[in-house]
Structure formats: C-alpha cells, structure tokens
Amino acid sequence: MDTLFLQVLNMSITASYVILFVIIARLFLKKLPKIFSYALWSVVLFRLVSPFSFESVFSLLPGNTQTFNTDIATSQAPRIDSGITVIDQAVNRALPAPAVEASVNPMQVWIALGEVIWIIGIVALLTYSIFTAIKLSNRLKAATHVYDNVYEMDWIKTPFIFSIISPKIYLPTGLSEKEKEYIIRHEQTHISRFDHVFKPVAFLVLSIHWFNPLVWVAFILMSEDMEMSCDESVIKQMGNGIKKDYSTSLLALSTGRRIIGGCPLAFGENNTKGRIMNVLHYKKPAFWVVIIVGILVVVMSFGLMSNPQDSSLTIEDYANKVIDERIEFLAGAYSIINREITRLEKVTSFDHILPSTVEIWRLEYRLQPDDINNVLLAGGMNEIDGWITEDESMGKPMLVFSYQGSKLQYLGMMRSGEADFTKISGQEMALQRFLEGKGILPRVTYSGNHIVVKFPLSSGETSQLLLSQPVLQGDEGMWCVERWMDGNGNLYYEMPNTDGFKADYYRELQERVDAGIDMSLLDPLQVALDFINNELGQRVTLDKLEPINNATIEDFYQTPESSYIGYISNFTVDEFTKSSFHLEQIEWLTLGDTDRLRELDIDPNYMMPNGFYIYQNPNSYPMFHQVTEETEYKIIDWGAEIYHKSVNMEQFIESLEQYSNYAPPYTVVTKDGYVISITEVYVP
C-alpha cells in the first residue's frame, strides 16, 4: 500500500506541473477553437494514471517525476527529491527523523495516516457517485422514448447524457423542434467523441487524486472546454446563422448546475454565460491556423508527456564545474588560458549514512594564466613552471556525491582541512556536518536520549555539551559527547579517538561497560566532566555543571547565555557599526568560596570586612564586547530607596562618565557574540 500511495503522490505532483502549464496555454488559445485546449487535458489524464513515461530532451517538466522515494517511510534520513532545490531543502528539514527508542519510524506513521485519509476520500466520492447514479437511473425509467436513443421527461430542466455502455440522451419536455435539433446534435457530438466515457473516467481519476486542488480545477476547466468544443462543432456543422437561436436555447435551458440530479456521471449544460459568449464570438479559423496550432498542441503534448532526459553529469564533469567557478572568480585579476585536473580520486564511500551510497572525492588541479608575471601569489597559491596551484587554508576541494538509483547526484563540496580525512571517523564527522548543513540529515548524530550540560570556560563564557547514548538507550547504555557549542553559537563536532567507524568504537565501549569495565561511562555528568577537563583542557569541577535531563535537540541549539562581571572602559559609540566597550574581568568572591580564597591566599578575617572580595587578575586582558539596539541597560538609582532602573545607551554612558576615580563593576550578559544586558553591581 505504501508503494501505491507514494506512486499516486508522485503522479499527482507531476500532473500538477502539467495542469499549470495547460491553464497558461488556455490563455493563449482563448480565441481559437476549444478542441485544442480540450485535447491538452488528455495529457493531464495520462500523467494522473500512468506511473511510466519516456524521456525526451524536449520535456517541458521542471523537475523530477519521482519526488518521493519508495523507501522514504523506512529511511534513517527521509528526504524528497523534486528537482527544485529550494523546495527540497525546506521540506527535508521538516521531515521527521526516526528515534532509536521508537518502535516505528515517524514517517511510517504519517504515511499510514495519509493512506487512511486517502482511502476514506476515495470511498466517499465513489459511494456518493454510485448511489446518485442508481437513484437517477431509477427515476429515468419513467422517461418517454422519442426515437432512437432520445428520451423526454417532465421533471428534468436541462438535457444530458446518461449511461456509458448504451448512452441515452434525455431532454426536458416542451422544447421546440429547432431547439431539439440543436441540442440533439450537441449531445450526439459528445457521444461520437466518446465524451460520455471520457468524463466518468476523468471523475474516477479525480476521486483517486481528490486531495489535489489542482485536479479539481482541471476537471472543471476540462468540462467547460468539452462543452464549448461541442458547441463549436454544432455551429461548424449547421452554419453561423444559428448562433443567435443556439445561444437563446442555451440561456433557456441553463440551470447553473454542473452535475445532474447530484450525479457526477451524468453531465449536461453548465457555464452558460461562458458558452454563450464563446458561441457568439466563434469564427471558423483559417486552414493554415488550424495546421499551425495543431502542430503546436502536438509538440506541447509531447513535451508534457515526456520526462526530462537523464542528463547526469559524470564526476569529472562536476569537478570541471568547480574549476570553472574558480576561474570565473579569478577573471577580474587575470585570464586563465589552460587548466588541468592533476588528481581526482575517491577518498571513501559510506553505505550507512544515507539510504544510498555517499562518496567523497578529492580534487586537485592547476591553472595556467596568460602571463604568470601578472599573478600575485597569495592565499596558498603556488607557481610551478608557469602554472599555479592553490592550497587554501581550509585545504583541497572534497566533492560529495550520492546516488538515486543509478543516477549520480552532486551534493556539494567540503574542504580537506575541515576534518582529519586520514581517519574513517574523521570522514564520518565531516560528512555528518556537511549533510546536516544541507538539510539532508537531522541536526543530531544519535537519536534517543539526550542530556545538555552547561559549563563555564576559563574566560567566563558559558558553553554546553550535547550527550547521547550511541548504542543502547536506558540505564544500561553508555553516554558520549557528540557535539558542543560555545557562547557565540559556534558548533563543534566531537570525533572519537579511533581510526575506524564510530559505531564500532562505541559498540566496543558498550561491551566493556556490559563487562563491568569503564562503568563511569554510565554517568553522563562524569562523561561530561572528563571531556571538559581532558579534551577541552578546562579546569571545571562537578558542582559547576548545569545539566538539562531529558533534553531535546531544540534545548541544545538554544545558544547559552554567558555572564561576566568587571569594570567597563572605552565605551565607544559608532553610528555605522555596533558600539563597543572593554571589560576588565573581576572575580566577586564571598565567604562561601573557601577553595578559591585559599588558592589566592586571601584571609577572610582581615581582607573581607564586608563579606566579599573583588579580585582582579593582573595577567588578564580586557575583553572586547559589542552592544546592539536590543541591549538592555540598568543602573542603580541612589535615592531614598536603592533600586535598579532601566535606561537607554546614552543615559548609561552619562552614568559611566560621572565616575572619575572609582567606577562600580557591572554584570555583562552575552549571547550569540553580543551583549544582551548590562547591569550595575551594588557595592555596599
């Protein structure tokens, strides 16, 4: 069922492109016979029912005809591929990734729910149409036979055709002979063109694609084109002299209803105003116009029925495109007359990161300028025998490819300096970061349980770790640090100390834990502390850690706020850039900071008469901070009651300037690299 449902979605999306194209084409065909626009709707029908087509270089479709892969429900990284990058990236970021602890993939749940709603819609529409058809059929048994397949009834208000196998024409009573002639000719034209078969089939297809509003629009417009083309056929057969009488008949028989007796399988007159205007303005086109427009309709039909040709580039083609972009960048400085790929080799490939294989290729090349003497070698550029090579600070280009079936897909470019590509774990980490940036993978390596741990760096900046359970969830699962973020929002990925795959490394550690070895890995705070002290080289104690248990990924990606205390100097206002100041950090020590007081050799009995001590490290340097328009300022109001009051930046600067020999310390809170608040500290 999943495969069928996804295939219907793919056909509906492809047909939507065709419907939009036909709607636009109708505007240009407005003054031409409606048979041309009516013919184009057959292409829409083809796209709605056929999962297969042929490829052509003349295809008019803008994207991929297989937006949803059949394995999207079970994929660890669900993604669509419409061929339109902006849409793909937006949707792929929103698609839910599977959780380790979940029994089913969330995409399976959503697809199953969609299937249920889809089936309910189909059953409702078909049940309604069958019920009304049976009801109408019973009522038509009382019709009076006129001749051949023509019948009359008193209660019907508009003529229509009913039945597919043996179509009958039903007329309201009281029509003049002239009106009967027009109407019967009109309905017989429908029958001769098999419209009585085509429209029920179109309604059946509409019932399958009921969820797509464009298909409803197409059904309505197709019905209008069908009726108008029949009107034109009658005028063509009987001459322009009947236009007035024919239009009068249409007006007299109009009911404003698109379906007869509530039955969508019987159809009659609708869109009376549009049809009358079309009849009155109809002119038989010249033969050469019919030929030209007919050819154009055939060409458009061919272009809409065919899929875009698979013009997949080779890996070398993509490498040359990267070089072309570099040459274009250098064009303003000097001209390149020759280029050569000196190395293009596959570094590695992975089968476990995406549903399809992902490959990393290393690219090296050299360029020959028209005059080497005009080249200023900079930024890692080297010259060898009149050719230049480039060794940027981030390293050589690393091209990333994947496959959809057998079709090569270029995902983008990394640089060799972004990770240690000599190790498999380094390659995995670089690829994880790259695919997350492209919105192809979720922004977490391991789904399941997470803990966020905030901690201070030696600079006073607050950073945070994301800890996950990479192998086993629950009390018996080990913990690891998979990434961390500093106070400026910069993200760092942790690469385990192994030359092999990360999964194998953590599986071995889990086995040690299961054997009663390295039991500290079961304590996430101890894992966090070991990482901070040993990997980051920061001196932090357990009591300084602030854990967020049962954290979500969103918790981690909230940049932490950092709080500093110190003296502000050199507050500079700049109207063109952000205003800034320097902060000379201090430590506000209280009687409870016994270890730190002992470390600094401060005797609280003699040096802390007011219960606090301000320590300023003589070896520290002022910190540079920038404020924004949203920065909040609070200073102390030394009135009868001492309290903090909010001021603007100009008032804050005035308060700073009033101090000459002594200035109070301030608490400065930053986030994402900018100051969000400055608060004056009360000093007794």
XYZ file of C-alpha atoms in Angstrom:
684
model
C 0.000 0.000 0.000
C 2.867 2.386 0.805
C 4.315 1.961 -2.678
C 0.932 2.600 -4.326
C 0.215 5.661 -2.180
C 3.637 7.192 -2.813
C 3.304 6.491 -6.529
C -0.054 8.297 -6.588
C 1.558 11.248 -4.803
C 4.355 11.319 -7.388
C 1.883 11.188 -10.280
C -0.240 13.913 -8.693
C 2.766 16.212 -8.246
C 3.913 15.653 -11.845
C 0.370 16.199 -13.114
C 0.229 19.472 -11.163
C 3.045 20.850 -13.315
C 1.125 19.783 -16.426
C -2.152 21.291 -15.162
C -0.499 24.644 -14.528
C 1.045 24.538 -17.997
C -2.316 23.736 -19.627
C -4.064 26.524 -17.684
C -1.492 29.001 -19.001
C -1.737 27.542 -22.509
C -5.552 28.043 -22.424
C -4.977 31.794 -22.079
C -3.051 31.865 -25.354
C -5.590 29.567 -27.041
C -8.556 31.608 -25.820
C -9.600 32.874 -29.279
C -9.021 29.561 -31.010
C -11.372 26.553 -31.229
C -11.730 24.893 -27.828
C -10.929 21.477 -29.298
C -7.236 22.381 -28.962
C -7.340 23.158 -25.222
C -9.698 20.186 -24.722
C -7.109 17.918 -26.336
C -4.426 19.107 -23.905
C -6.428 17.777 -20.946
C -5.782 14.251 -22.232
C -2.131 14.801 -21.309
C -3.195 15.646 -17.747
C -5.210 12.414 -17.650
C -2.167 10.483 -18.864
C 0.009 11.966 -16.123
C -2.579 11.189 -13.441
C -2.911 7.499 -14.327
C 0.444 6.447 -15.773
C 3.427 5.918 -13.457
C 5.631 5.437 -16.508
C 6.645 7.649 -19.390
C 9.515 8.156 -21.793
C 12.458 10.540 -21.592
C 12.981 13.364 -24.023
C 15.261 16.343 -24.374
C 12.106 18.313 -25.285
C 10.355 17.616 -21.978
C 8.612 20.686 -20.538
C 8.572 19.406 -16.944
C 10.634 21.458 -14.494
C 11.613 18.767 -12.001
C 11.925 15.130 -11.081
C 8.883 12.895 -11.665
C 9.699 10.747 -8.616
C 9.577 13.251 -5.746
C 9.004 10.559 -3.103
C 11.320 7.554 -2.996
C 9.611 4.279 -2.158
C 11.917 3.802 0.873
C 11.146 7.181 2.464
C 8.991 5.515 5.151
C 11.869 3.391 6.473
C 14.792 5.691 5.706
C 17.008 6.874 8.539
C 17.242 10.218 6.732
C 13.913 10.737 4.913
C 14.127 13.211 2.057
C 12.325 14.196 -1.113
C 13.845 14.963 -4.478
C 11.554 17.131 -6.595
C 14.452 18.517 -8.593
C 13.734 22.010 -7.214
C 16.472 22.705 -4.664
C 14.674 25.362 -2.609
C 11.624 23.149 -2.111
C 13.709 20.057 -1.378
C 15.799 21.765 1.307
C 12.760 23.315 3.015
C 10.795 20.062 3.085
C 13.750 17.855 4.018
C 14.469 19.986 7.075
C 10.887 19.479 8.249
C 10.682 15.722 7.692
C 10.868 13.781 10.989
C 13.843 11.505 11.579
C 13.404 8.143 13.327
C 14.167 7.844 17.035
C 16.144 4.938 18.386
C 13.660 4.236 21.170
C 10.635 4.425 18.880
C 9.080 1.194 17.647
C 8.266 2.681 14.237
C 9.669 5.381 12.009
C 7.554 8.565 12.339
C 7.409 8.751 8.538
C 5.662 5.352 8.562
C 3.045 6.777 10.925
C 2.433 9.859 8.780
C 2.268 7.843 5.563
C -0.108 5.307 7.127
C -2.320 8.153 8.346
C -2.241 9.700 4.884
C -3.226 6.388 3.326
C -6.238 6.034 5.624
C -7.473 9.557 4.851
C -6.828 8.998 1.133
C -8.848 5.755 1.070
C -11.692 7.358 3.041
C -11.861 10.177 0.480
C -11.928 7.756 -2.465
C -14.622 5.587 -0.891
C -16.733 8.633 -0.013
C -16.628 10.053 -3.551
C -17.234 6.745 -5.315
C -20.020 5.759 -2.917
C -21.709 9.105 -3.483
C -21.415 8.869 -7.282
C -22.685 5.267 -7.433
C -25.584 5.991 -5.073
C -26.709 9.058 -7.043
C -26.268 7.184 -10.361
C -28.534 4.369 -9.162
C -31.050 6.869 -7.832
C -31.064 8.802 -11.127
C -31.291 5.580 -13.150
C -34.437 4.548 -11.269
C -36.063 7.917 -11.876
C -35.208 7.804 -15.596
C -37.192 4.581 -16.066
C -40.320 6.740 -16.435
C -38.866 8.683 -19.385
C -40.789 8.771 -22.666
C -38.984 7.322 -25.672
C -38.946 9.760 -28.602
C -36.812 7.920 -31.153
C -33.508 6.033 -31.288
C -31.648 6.914 -28.076
C -33.576 10.136 -27.366
C -35.925 10.370 -24.347
C -38.021 13.096 -22.696
C -39.017 13.702 -19.092
C -41.078 16.380 -17.376
C -39.005 16.916 -14.235
C -35.572 17.490 -15.798
C -34.565 21.085 -16.503
C -31.573 20.582 -18.764
C -30.609 17.968 -21.367
C -27.927 15.388 -20.541
C -26.461 12.028 -21.470
C -26.667 9.067 -19.115
C -25.028 5.619 -19.301
C -21.650 4.597 -20.605
C -22.310 1.353 -22.498
C -25.591 2.423 -24.103
C -25.681 6.214 -23.865
C -29.105 7.841 -23.958
C -29.985 11.483 -24.488
C -32.557 12.901 -22.067
C -34.414 16.115 -22.955
C -36.824 18.254 -20.954
C -40.328 18.386 -22.386
C -41.666 21.476 -24.102
C -38.714 22.129 -26.414
C -39.332 23.471 -29.898
C -38.271 21.358 -32.856
C -35.453 23.793 -33.608
C -34.153 23.608 -30.029
C -34.348 19.829 -30.123
C -32.316 19.767 -33.311
C -29.550 21.903 -31.801
C -29.441 20.006 -28.533
C -29.572 16.533 -30.026
C -26.797 17.469 -32.449
C -24.759 18.743 -29.462
C -25.306 15.581 -27.414
C -24.654 13.300 -30.389
C -21.325 15.052 -30.852
C -20.483 14.143 -27.245
C -21.343 10.514 -27.950
C -19.425 10.360 -31.228
C -16.332 11.680 -29.451
C -16.846 9.247 -26.539
C -17.138 12.124 -24.070
C -19.716 10.044 -22.177
C -16.871 7.602 -21.480
C -14.081 10.098 -21.037
C -15.817 12.209 -18.384
C -16.703 9.327 -15.999
C -13.130 8.089 -16.356
C -11.947 11.615 -15.547
C -14.175 11.635 -12.463
C -12.785 8.274 -11.366
C -9.264 9.704 -11.670
C -10.416 12.798 -9.767
C -11.662 10.503 -6.996
C -8.176 8.984 -6.722
C -6.458 12.394 -6.673
C -9.178 14.148 -4.639
C -6.584 15.625 -2.245
C -5.028 17.758 -5.017
C -6.974 21.026 -5.553
C -5.379 21.488 -8.974
C -7.014 18.249 -10.158
C -10.433 19.647 -9.197
C -9.640 22.819 -11.158
C -8.548 20.699 -14.116
C -11.792 18.663 -14.006
C -13.922 21.817 -14.059
C -11.954 23.505 -16.849
C -11.854 20.294 -18.877
C -15.660 20.059 -18.622
C -16.012 23.635 -19.847
C -13.678 23.018 -22.800
C -15.593 19.825 -23.606
C -18.941 21.645 -23.770
C -17.600 24.633 -25.687
C -15.872 22.443 -28.273
C -19.173 20.610 -28.817
C -20.965 23.943 -29.237
C -18.407 24.948 -31.840
C -18.835 21.622 -33.624
C -22.591 22.220 -33.928
C -22.034 25.762 -35.250
C -19.493 24.421 -37.720
C -21.947 21.745 -38.962
C -25.078 23.930 -39.151
C -23.572 27.302 -40.045
C -23.063 30.669 -38.317
C -26.695 31.582 -38.916
C -27.870 29.559 -35.928
C -25.661 31.382 -33.383
C -28.479 33.594 -32.046
C -31.070 30.812 -31.752
C -28.479 28.411 -30.322
C -27.452 30.942 -27.678
C -31.106 31.549 -26.804
C -31.582 27.813 -26.303
C -28.560 27.649 -24.004
C -29.913 30.519 -21.919
C -33.379 28.967 -21.688
C -32.025 25.596 -20.579
C -29.408 26.861 -18.141
C -29.696 25.669 -14.555
C -26.360 26.745 -13.161
C -25.665 23.153 -12.101
C -22.562 21.251 -13.112
C -23.949 17.799 -12.292
C -27.379 16.350 -12.974
C -29.521 15.188 -10.089
C -26.456 15.187 -7.876
C -24.870 12.541 -10.119
C -21.371 13.356 -11.415
C -21.622 10.546 -14.004
C -24.364 12.381 -15.909
C -23.436 15.692 -17.419
C -25.305 18.444 -19.155
C -25.194 22.181 -19.653
C -23.019 24.391 -17.434
C -21.151 27.708 -17.528
C -23.960 29.148 -19.647
C -22.560 32.677 -19.825
C -19.143 31.486 -20.975
C -20.650 29.166 -23.556
C -22.951 31.860 -24.983
C -20.045 34.299 -25.299
C -17.965 31.600 -26.959
C -20.731 30.760 -29.450
C -21.327 34.401 -30.384
C -17.609 35.060 -30.906
C -16.820 31.797 -32.637
C -15.262 32.096 -36.073
C -14.053 29.213 -38.123
C -10.250 29.626 -38.273
C -8.284 29.548 -41.493
C -6.914 26.177 -42.512
C -3.299 27.254 -42.034
C -4.104 28.428 -38.483
C -5.573 25.012 -37.664
C -2.456 23.304 -39.015
C -0.015 25.512 -37.088
C -1.948 25.375 -33.818
C -2.470 21.636 -34.233
C 1.276 21.152 -34.593
C 1.913 23.320 -31.525
C -0.584 21.307 -29.467
C 1.077 18.057 -30.547
C 4.501 19.457 -29.627
C 3.237 20.665 -26.233
C 1.574 17.311 -25.606
C 4.810 15.519 -26.426
C 6.779 17.817 -24.120
C 4.295 17.368 -21.263
C 4.005 13.602 -21.642
C 7.768 13.029 -21.669
C 10.060 13.067 -18.657
C 13.191 15.220 -18.528
C 16.074 13.361 -20.123
C 18.569 11.915 -17.707
C 21.450 14.244 -18.461
C 23.508 13.153 -15.478
C 26.978 14.595 -15.448
C 29.996 12.478 -14.639
C 32.190 13.036 -11.604
C 34.782 14.634 -13.877
C 32.102 16.962 -15.265
C 31.274 18.171 -11.765
C 34.973 18.587 -10.995
C 35.334 20.791 -14.068
C 32.343 22.853 -12.960
C 34.110 23.521 -9.642
C 37.198 24.627 -11.567
C 35.048 26.811 -13.842
C 33.661 28.624 -10.805
C 37.192 29.258 -9.558
C 38.307 30.566 -12.956
C 35.306 32.874 -13.062
C 36.271 34.183 -9.618
C 39.814 34.927 -10.807
C 38.674 36.532 -14.077
C 38.797 40.028 -12.624
C 42.505 39.700 -11.822
C 43.919 37.782 -14.789
C 42.929 35.417 -17.581
C 43.295 31.627 -17.457
C 44.239 30.101 -20.808
C 44.528 26.467 -19.728
C 43.539 24.167 -16.893
C 44.313 20.587 -15.902
C 42.970 18.147 -13.317
C 46.019 16.614 -11.654
C 44.167 14.393 -9.191
C 40.591 13.178 -8.962
C 40.212 10.111 -6.789
C 37.663 8.612 -4.455
C 38.669 9.042 -0.826
C 35.933 6.914 0.708
C 32.316 5.810 0.454
C 29.669 5.107 3.102
C 26.536 2.988 2.870
C 25.130 3.590 6.360
C 24.694 7.363 6.451
C 22.036 7.783 3.744
C 19.720 5.264 2.059
C 22.034 5.379 -0.950
C 25.818 5.279 -1.105
C 27.669 8.522 -0.354
C 31.109 9.100 -1.864
C 33.837 11.672 -1.176
C 36.242 12.539 -3.998
C 39.418 14.593 -3.666
C 40.084 17.164 -6.390
C 43.419 18.765 -7.249
C 44.057 20.934 -10.301
C 46.346 23.557 -11.763
C 45.660 26.672 -13.837
C 47.785 28.386 -16.474
C 47.421 32.194 -16.607
C 48.134 34.165 -19.780
C 51.048 35.910 -18.032
C 52.435 34.455 -14.830
C 54.124 37.794 -14.075
C 50.708 39.391 -13.574
C 49.742 36.873 -10.905
C 50.082 37.936 -7.298
C 50.632 34.704 -5.405
C 48.595 34.853 -2.224
C 46.261 32.763 -0.117
C 48.088 29.466 -0.539
C 48.790 29.879 -4.264
C 51.974 28.358 -5.685
C 53.665 28.647 -9.089
C 55.274 25.704 -10.870
C 56.577 26.075 -14.456
C 54.118 28.841 -15.283
C 51.163 27.024 -13.739
C 49.523 27.946 -10.447
C 48.199 25.553 -7.842
C 46.094 26.506 -4.867
C 46.393 25.290 -1.313
C 43.780 27.250 0.623
C 43.834 27.389 4.393
C 40.874 25.014 4.516
C 42.559 22.549 2.187
C 41.723 20.930 -1.129
C 38.203 20.540 -2.569
C 36.406 17.370 -1.485
C 33.394 16.636 -3.691
C 30.419 14.782 -2.196
C 28.177 12.545 -4.308
C 25.249 10.226 -3.715
C 23.051 8.117 -5.953
C 19.347 7.889 -6.613
C 19.103 4.503 -8.191
C 21.896 4.607 -10.734
C 21.707 8.392 -11.155
C 24.676 10.362 -9.808
C 23.794 13.302 -7.577
C 26.265 16.049 -6.680
C 25.583 17.214 -3.123
C 28.285 19.861 -2.809
C 31.865 20.481 -1.742
C 33.803 20.263 1.507
C 37.454 21.107 2.169
C 40.119 18.655 3.263
C 41.082 20.915 6.173
C 37.656 20.639 7.782
C 38.461 17.273 9.371
C 41.078 14.555 9.628
C 40.336 12.704 6.395
C 43.057 10.152 7.138
C 40.692 8.527 9.651
C 37.332 6.949 8.916
C 35.856 8.620 12.000
C 37.075 11.991 10.717
C 35.485 11.347 7.334
C 32.221 10.380 9.037
C 32.261 13.529 11.156
C 32.955 15.801 8.173
C 30.183 14.156 6.177
C 27.747 14.387 9.095
C 28.396 18.116 9.445
C 28.133 18.650 5.682
C 24.844 16.748 5.290
C 23.333 18.486 8.289
C 24.217 21.834 6.738
C 22.447 20.786 3.542
C 19.331 19.800 5.490
C 19.702 16.171 4.383
C 20.373 14.797 7.866
C 18.800 15.878 11.177
C 20.999 18.066 13.393
C 21.892 15.240 15.733
C 24.089 12.178 15.275
C 22.276 9.812 17.629
C 18.541 9.922 18.204
C 17.116 8.809 21.514
C 18.001 10.057 24.994
C 19.902 13.332 25.332
C 21.323 15.442 28.134
C 22.555 19.033 27.722
C 25.283 20.121 30.152
C 26.173 23.791 30.554
C 29.629 24.679 31.896
C 31.891 27.751 32.205
C 35.099 28.195 30.228
C 38.119 29.803 31.878
C 37.194 33.068 30.125
C 33.843 33.095 31.931
C 31.944 32.212 28.781
C 29.184 29.621 29.180
C 29.303 26.678 26.793
C 27.275 23.488 26.588
C 27.632 19.835 25.635
C 25.171 17.503 23.971
C 25.434 13.980 25.369
C 23.781 10.987 23.712
C 23.568 7.231 24.079
C 25.061 5.915 20.815
C 24.444 2.190 21.309
C 21.891 1.338 23.963
C 19.146 3.504 25.433
C 18.261 3.496 29.120
C 20.106 2.879 32.370
C 22.490 0.322 30.858
C 23.510 2.457 27.894
C 26.826 4.336 27.864
C 26.981 8.081 27.244
C 29.193 10.101 24.918
C 29.679 13.759 23.978
C 28.645 14.049 20.341
C 28.988 17.849 19.951
C 29.314 21.072 21.901
C 28.574 24.779 21.476
C 30.339 27.870 22.793
C 28.698 31.087 23.966
C 28.867 32.603 20.480
C 26.785 29.800 18.994
C 29.748 28.130 17.258
C 29.226 24.389 16.874
C 31.964 21.781 17.348
C 31.631 18.079 16.492
C 33.410 15.542 18.647
C 35.430 12.909 16.818
C 36.132 9.758 18.872
C 39.723 8.624 19.190
C 39.598 5.813 16.648
C 40.802 5.109 13.130
C 37.695 3.043 12.378
C 33.966 3.596 12.301
C 32.348 5.466 15.164
C 29.673 2.805 15.516
C 32.298 0.070 16.010
C 34.199 2.226 18.520
C 31.160 2.908 20.691
C 29.976 -0.695 20.394
C 33.298 -1.870 21.847
C 32.989 0.657 24.689
C 29.461 -0.555 25.398
C 30.754 -4.128 25.559
C 33.339 -3.019 28.148
C 30.600 -1.384 30.185
C 28.499 -4.551 29.936
C 31.520 -6.494 31.223
C 31.771 -4.206 34.268
C 34.683 -2.141 32.914
C 34.615 1.666 32.384
C 31.413 1.947 34.426
C 31.875 5.732 34.607
C 30.533 5.885 31.054
C 27.081 5.190 32.529
C 27.221 8.542 34.372
C 26.592 11.378 31.877
C 27.909 14.063 34.241
C 31.161 12.175 34.746
C 31.479 11.742 30.962
C 30.878 15.480 30.558
C 33.427 16.375 33.241
C 36.115 14.117 31.740
C 35.551 15.678 28.315
C 35.740 19.246 29.635
C 38.866 18.643 31.706
C 40.779 16.307 29.393
C 39.622 17.129 25.857
C 38.999 20.862 26.231
C 41.657 21.423 28.892
C 39.333 23.459 31.105
C 39.510 23.361 34.889
C 35.933 22.726 35.952
C 34.516 20.928 38.979
C 31.375 18.804 39.101
C 29.411 21.449 41.012
C 29.863 23.911 38.115
C 27.967 21.698 35.675
C 24.333 22.537 34.932
C 22.590 19.523 33.375
C 19.285 19.534 31.490
C 17.967 15.999 31.736
C 15.641 14.562 29.086
C 16.734 17.380 26.825
C 15.525 17.908 23.295
C 17.620 18.884 20.315
C 15.989 22.318 20.480
C 17.323 22.708 24.044
C 20.853 22.227 22.796
C 20.545 24.649 19.879
C 19.473 27.475 22.174
C 22.735 29.411 22.437
C 23.748 29.654 26.114
C 23.972 32.992 27.846
C 27.334 33.938 29.334
C 27.626 36.202 32.373
C 30.710 38.269 33.217
C 31.466 40.776 35.948
C 34.031 43.527 35.641
C 34.851 47.174 35.021
C 33.736 48.867 31.809
C 36.039 51.220 29.922
C 36.407 52.775 26.470
C 32.699 52.727 25.651
C 32.702 53.823 22.014
C 29.586 54.831 20.075
C 29.750 54.151 16.343
C 26.790 55.103 14.157
C 27.982 52.930 11.279
C 28.878 49.746 13.163
C 27.914 48.339 16.533
C 29.005 50.311 19.590
C 31.541 48.583 21.819
C 33.442 48.663 25.094
C 36.177 46.851 27.015
C 35.501 44.807 30.121
C 38.214 44.148 32.685
C 37.006 40.987 34.373
C 36.981 40.515 38.113
C 36.004 37.746 40.483
C 33.382 38.571 43.113
C 34.348 36.275 45.944
C 32.201 35.628 49.007
C 32.819 33.767 52.249
C 31.453 30.616 50.616
C 34.297 30.492 48.041
C 36.683 28.900 50.529
C 38.741 26.931 47.996
C 39.279 29.935 45.752
C 40.111 32.181 48.731
C 42.658 29.658 49.931
C 44.127 29.385 46.421
C 44.555 33.186 46.216
C 45.872 33.320 49.809
C 43.096 35.684 50.909
C 42.349 35.747 54.633
C 38.606 36.414 55.008
C 39.044 37.542 58.618
C 41.170 40.531 57.667
C 40.524 41.168 53.966
C 36.727 40.745 53.754
C 35.173 43.035 56.379
C 32.015 43.442 54.249
C 31.775 39.743 53.398
C 33.075 39.996 49.831
C 36.345 40.469 47.982
C 36.904 41.816 44.449
C 39.822 40.058 42.823
C 41.263 41.303 39.539
C 43.790 39.048 37.838
C 46.811 41.186 36.927
C 47.607 38.897 33.997
C 44.178 39.126 32.358
C 43.403 41.270 29.333
C 40.316 43.422 28.752
C 37.544 41.670 26.828
C 36.025 43.342 23.777
C 32.217 43.397 23.625
C 29.678 44.844 21.216
C 26.171 46.041 22.004
C 23.086 46.085 19.790
C 19.908 48.141 19.630
C 18.238 45.481 21.785
C 20.816 45.653 24.597
C 19.243 46.468 27.983
C 20.963 48.822 30.454
C 20.263 49.013 34.193
C 21.925 51.360 36.653
C 21.413 51.916 40.378
C 19.159 54.763 41.459
C 20.660 56.068 44.669
C 17.507 57.665 46.028
C 15.661 57.131 49.250
C 15.252 53.552 48.140
C 18.100 51.938 46.249
C 16.902 50.048 43.141
C 17.853 49.320 39.545
C 16.265 51.392 36.841
C 16.312 50.833 33.074
C 17.985 53.468 30.903
C 18.967 53.832 27.263
C 22.531 53.703 25.952
C 23.058 57.490 26.077
C 21.920 57.665 29.702
C 24.117 54.704 30.580
C 27.170 56.395 29.058
C 26.361 59.554 31.065
C 26.289 57.481 34.247
C 29.683 55.997 33.343
C 31.213 59.431 32.794
C 30.163 60.669 36.237
C 32.732 58.385 37.836
C 36.276 59.731 37.948
C 38.416 57.917 40.482
C 36.149 54.943 41.029
C 33.674 53.108 38.851
C 31.423 50.273 40.014
C 31.585 46.813 38.458
C 28.912 45.689 36.033
C 27.376 42.355 35.181
C 27.504 41.821 31.417
C 25.374 39.073 29.838
C 26.150 37.981 26.262
C 24.550 35.649 23.756
C 25.487 34.813 20.170
C 28.527 37.083 20.448
C 26.671 40.253 21.500
C 25.735 41.908 24.790
C 22.089 41.473 25.731
C 22.218 43.277 29.095
C 24.478 45.405 31.312
C 23.591 45.777 34.995
C 25.410 47.888 37.577
C 26.523 45.845 40.606
C 25.619 47.168 44.032
C 28.752 47.565 46.159
C 27.991 48.153 49.862
